Short mmCIF file of C-alpha atoms in Angstrom, two decimals:
data_model
loop_
_atom_site.label_atom_id
_atom_site.label_comp_id
_atom_site.label_asym_id
_atom_site.label_seq_id
_atom_site.Cartn_x
_atom_site.Cartn_y
_atom_site.Cartn_z
CA MET A 171 -24.05 15.71 -26.51
CA ASN A 172 -23.41 14.82 -23.39
CA GLN A 173 -24.12 16.52 -19.51
CA LYS A 174 -21.84 16.50 -16.81
CA ALA A 175 -22.24 16.85 -13.60
CA LEU A 176 -19.79 17.38 -10.42
CA GLY A 177 -20.99 15.56 -7.22
CA MET A 178 -19.87 15.87 -3.71
CA ILE A 179 -20.55 14.02 0.31
CA GLU A 180 -18.96 14.98 2.32
CA THR A 181 -18.95 12.79 5.62
CA TYR A 182 -17.46 11.59 9.33
CA GLY A 183 -14.75 9.89 9.04
CA LEU A 184 -12.39 8.23 6.85
CA VAL A 185 -14.43 4.86 6.68
CA ALA A 186 -17.77 6.18 5.90
CA ALA A 187 -16.04 8.72 3.33
CA ILE A 188 -14.35 4.99 1.97
CA GLU A 189 -17.52 3.69 1.74
CA ALA A 190 -19.04 6.32 0.47
CA ALA A 191 -16.51 6.35 -2.25
CA ASP A 192 -16.82 2.83 -2.95
CA VAL A 193 -20.68 2.70 -3.54
CA ALA A 194 -20.57 5.89 -5.61
CA LEU A 195 -18.03 3.97 -8.22
CA LYS A 196 -19.95 0.39 -8.60
CA THR A 197 -23.54 2.56 -8.64
CA ALA A 198 -22.63 3.87 -12.01
CA ALA A 199 -19.86 4.95 -13.89
CA VAL A 200 -18.58 7.96 -12.26
CA GLU A 201 -15.29 9.16 -11.09
CA LEU A 202 -13.27 10.66 -7.71
CA ILE A 203 -11.77 13.28 -8.96
CA ASN A 204 -11.08 14.28 -5.27
CA TYR A 205 -10.52 14.13 -1.54
CA GLU A 206 -9.93 16.80 1.21
CA ILE A 207 -10.63 16.63 4.52
CA VAL A 208 -12.61 19.52 5.57
CA LYS A 209 -11.82 20.04 9.67
CA SER A 210 -12.72 18.10 12.21
CA GLY A 211 -12.69 14.55 11.03
CA ARG A 212 -14.99 15.92 7.65
CA ILE A 213 -14.96 14.12 4.59
CA MET A 214 -15.22 15.50 1.71
CA ILE A 215 -15.09 13.27 -1.47
CA ALA A 216 -15.38 14.99 -5.37
CA ILE A 217 -16.99 12.99 -8.43
CA TYR A 218 -17.53 13.72 -11.43
CA GLY A 219 -19.71 12.01 -14.15
CA GLU A 220 -22.32 12.33 -16.39
CA VAL A 221 -25.83 13.61 -14.64
CA ALA A 222 -27.56 10.74 -14.16
CA ALA A 223 -24.80 8.94 -13.65
CA VAL A 224 -23.79 11.17 -10.54
CA GLN A 225 -27.17 11.86 -9.20
CA ALA A 226 -27.93 8.81 -8.87
CA SER A 227 -24.07 7.12 -7.11
CA VAL A 228 -24.87 10.32 -4.67
CA THR A 229 -27.50 9.35 -3.33
CA ALA A 230 -26.83 5.35 -2.78
CA GLY A 231 -23.08 7.35 -1.44
CA ALA A 232 -24.39 9.05 0.97
CA ALA A 233 -27.26 6.50 2.25
CA ALA A 234 -24.21 3.59 2.77
CA ALA A 235 -22.39 5.91 4.27
CA ALA A 236 -25.11 6.97 6.72
CA LYS A 237 -25.11 3.21 7.43
CA ILE A 238 -21.83 3.84 9.62
CA ASN A 239 -21.64 7.62 10.43
CA THR A 240 -23.24 11.48 10.34
CA VAL A 241 -23.27 12.46 6.09
CA PHE A 242 -23.80 16.23 6.95
CA SER A 243 -24.37 17.37 3.18
CA ALA A 244 -24.68 14.94 -0.51
CA HIS A 245 -25.14 17.76 -3.33
CA VAL A 246 -24.82 17.66 -6.99
CA ILE A 247 -24.60 20.50 -9.43
CA PRO A 248 -25.62 19.45 -13.48
CA ARG A 249 -24.08 20.65 -15.81
CA PRO A 250 -21.06 23.10 -13.96
CA LEU A 251 -20.61 26.11 -15.02
CA ALA A 252 -16.25 26.26 -14.92
CA ASP A 253 -14.33 22.48 -15.54
CA PRO A 254 -14.40 20.67 -11.98
CA ARG A 255 -11.10 19.83 -12.36
CA LEU A 256 -10.91 24.34 -12.16
CA LEU A 257 -12.90 23.71 -8.52
CA ILE A 258 -11.49 21.23 -7.22
CA LYS A 259 -8.30 19.79 -7.26
CA HIS A 260 -7.84 16.94 -9.55
CA ARG A 261 -5.70 13.66 -9.27
CA ASP A 262 -5.67 11.68 -11.86
CA SER A 263 -4.23 7.86 -11.49
CA GLU A 264 -0.36 9.09 -12.55
CA GLU A 265 0.48 10.88 -9.16
CA GLY A 266 -0.51 7.82 -7.34
CA PRO A 267 -3.17 5.98 -4.46
CA LEU A 268 -4.96 8.29 -3.35
CA ASN A 269 -4.29 9.23 0.44
CA PRO A 270 -5.92 11.47 2.59
CA GLY A 271 -5.39 14.71 2.71
CA ASP A 272 -4.47 17.44 5.73
CA GLY A 273 -6.76 19.88 3.83
CA SER A 274 -3.24 21.88 3.50
CA PRO A 275 -1.73 23.84 0.40
CA ASP A 276 0.72 21.64 -1.86
CA SER A 277 4.07 22.29 -2.44
CA GLY A 278 2.27 23.72 -5.73
CA GLY A 279 -0.31 25.96 -3.56
CA ASN A 280 -2.67 24.15 -5.55
CA GLY A 281 -4.88 22.13 -2.54
CA PRO A 282 -4.36 19.44 -0.55
CA GLY A 283 -1.56 17.30 0.50
CA PRO A 284 -0.63 13.34 1.44
CA VAL A 285 -0.66 13.14 5.00
CA SER A 286 2.75 11.59 6.30
CA PRO A 287 2.69 8.56 9.01
CA GLU A 288 4.31 11.66 11.26
CA GLU A 289 1.34 13.96 10.47
CA TYR A 290 -0.94 11.50 11.58
CA THR A 291 1.08 10.27 14.80
CA GLU A 292 1.31 13.91 15.92
CA LYS A 293 -2.62 13.87 15.35
CA GLU A 294 -3.49 11.27 17.20
CA GLY A 295 -1.22 12.23 19.97
CA ILE A 296 -3.53 15.12 20.04
CA ASN A 297 -5.17 13.61 23.31
CA GLU A 298 -2.00 11.43 24.93
CA GLY A 299 -0.54 14.57 25.30
CA ILE A 300 -3.28 16.60 26.68
CA ASN A 301 -2.15 15.18 30.41
CA ASN A 302 1.10 15.85 29.60
CA GLU A 303 0.44 19.67 28.76
CA ALA A 304 -1.90 20.08 31.20
CA LEU A 305 1.09 19.23 34.25
CA GLU A 306 2.55 22.69 32.51
CA GLU A 307 0.18 24.64 33.12
CA GLU A 308 -0.77 24.20 36.64
CA GLY A 309 2.61 26.65 37.25
CA PRO A 310 6.10 26.29 37.71
CA GLY A 311 6.11 24.64 40.94
CA ASN A 312 4.16 21.98 39.97
CA ILE A 313 6.99 21.26 37.27
CA GLN A 314 9.82 22.40 39.70
CA SER A 315 8.54 19.75 42.17
CA ARG A 316 8.76 16.47 39.52
CA ALA A 317 12.36 15.02 39.63
CA PRO A 318 14.34 16.48 36.34
CA GLU A 319 14.38 13.01 34.11
CA ASN A 320 17.44 11.43 32.68
CA LEU A 321 18.76 11.80 29.04
CA GLY A 322 20.56 8.64 28.55
CA ASN A 323 23.95 8.46 29.57
CA SER A 324 24.50 11.69 28.72
CA GLY A 325 24.52 12.57 32.61
CA MET A 326 22.85 15.90 32.11
CA THR A 327 18.59 16.30 33.06
CA VAL A 328 16.34 18.16 30.99
CA SER A 329 16.18 21.16 33.59
CA ASP A 330 20.13 21.44 32.91
CA GLU A 331 19.75 21.37 28.98
CA GLN A 332 17.28 23.50 28.80
CA ALA A 333 19.41 26.89 30.82
CA GLN A 334 22.13 26.70 28.36
CA LEU A 335 20.79 26.46 25.50
CA PRO A 336 22.50 27.33 23.00
CA PRO A 337 22.56 31.44 20.66
CA GLY A 338 19.58 30.83 18.11
CA LEU A 339 17.92 28.68 19.79
CA GLU A 340 16.63 30.82 22.66
CA HIS A 341 13.38 31.08 21.26
CA LEU A 342 12.58 27.08 22.08
CA LYS A 343 11.15 28.21 25.71
CA SER A 344 8.58 30.38 24.27
CA MET A 345 6.89 28.30 21.74
CA SER A 346 3.97 25.62 22.63
CA VAL A 347 4.31 22.28 22.94
CA GLU A 348 2.51 21.12 20.22
CA GLU A 349 4.97 23.90 17.72
CA LEU A 350 7.74 22.17 20.10
CA ARG A 351 6.33 18.90 18.36
CA ARG A 352 5.85 19.83 14.68
CA LEU A 353 9.63 21.42 14.91
CA ALA A 354 10.69 18.02 17.48
CA ARG A 355 9.32 15.86 14.01
CA ARG A 356 11.10 17.92 11.37
CA THR A 357 14.37 18.00 13.58
CA GLU A 358 16.90 15.17 11.49
CA GLY A 359 19.29 13.04 13.56
CA ILE A 360 16.12 13.71 16.99
CA ALA A 361 16.40 10.57 19.31
CA ILE A 362 12.63 10.37 19.84
CA LYS A 363 9.94 9.43 17.19
CA GLY A 364 6.48 8.99 16.75
CA ARG A 365 4.65 8.60 19.54
CA GLN A 366 7.71 9.61 22.01
CA ILE A 367 7.64 12.35 20.49
CA SER A 368 3.25 13.46 21.07
CA ARG A 369 3.83 11.97 24.93
CA ALA A 370 6.69 13.95 25.95
CA ASN A 371 6.76 17.31 27.64
CA LYS A 372 8.19 20.66 26.54
CA GLU A 373 11.42 20.72 28.87
CA LYS A 374 11.56 17.36 27.28
CA LEU A 375 11.18 18.09 23.94
CA ILE A 376 13.61 21.21 23.97
CA ALA A 377 16.36 19.61 25.46
CA GLU A 378 15.80 16.62 22.97
CA ILE A 379 15.82 19.48 19.80
CA VAL A 380 19.08 20.69 20.90
CA ARG A 381 20.45 17.68 21.41
CA ALA A 382 20.68 16.83 18.33
CA LYS A 383 21.51 20.36 16.98
CA LYS A 384 24.64 20.43 18.88
CA ASN A 385 24.77 17.17 16.34
#
């Protein structure tokens, strides 16, 4: 009976992870059973197969990924006691193409789910929103000194709408900018999308959320 092994490679960055997986699968007859974004750009791929094949694949995959970016670890667990599908969420081919996960549980709570285009935009917009957040943290005086931003043809400014929050939405004032951005992306009928949400400051986000809720 052939002995099985679980192999794992943890890299920094998606490109290095894809290179590691590609080389590992080309090196020997192994199966890519999972990928997961661990944190801060770290991505782990897991492969499964016979012990010798997994060892060769992990060695080759880690070496290839190291030419592109940092490889944090590469490890092989020969003859794992438990089925690796119990240790790591297994992604069957019928589930569709592999999409990078964000490390959060899926609807069933079993493991990382796919990242939507809006979630990718949110991550990309974190750095873009730093300047807006810095302005807001300077203090109320500096914020009030800035000219209010017009909201289309409604004739109402951001400050006006924020001052007239309807019942049930007063809590928006106490939310952080990032919380408001996440809420905006989940709000149906909101007028701003994608990078516009990433660049919007707190006043703009509250005003657009309120307007969408009214509609």
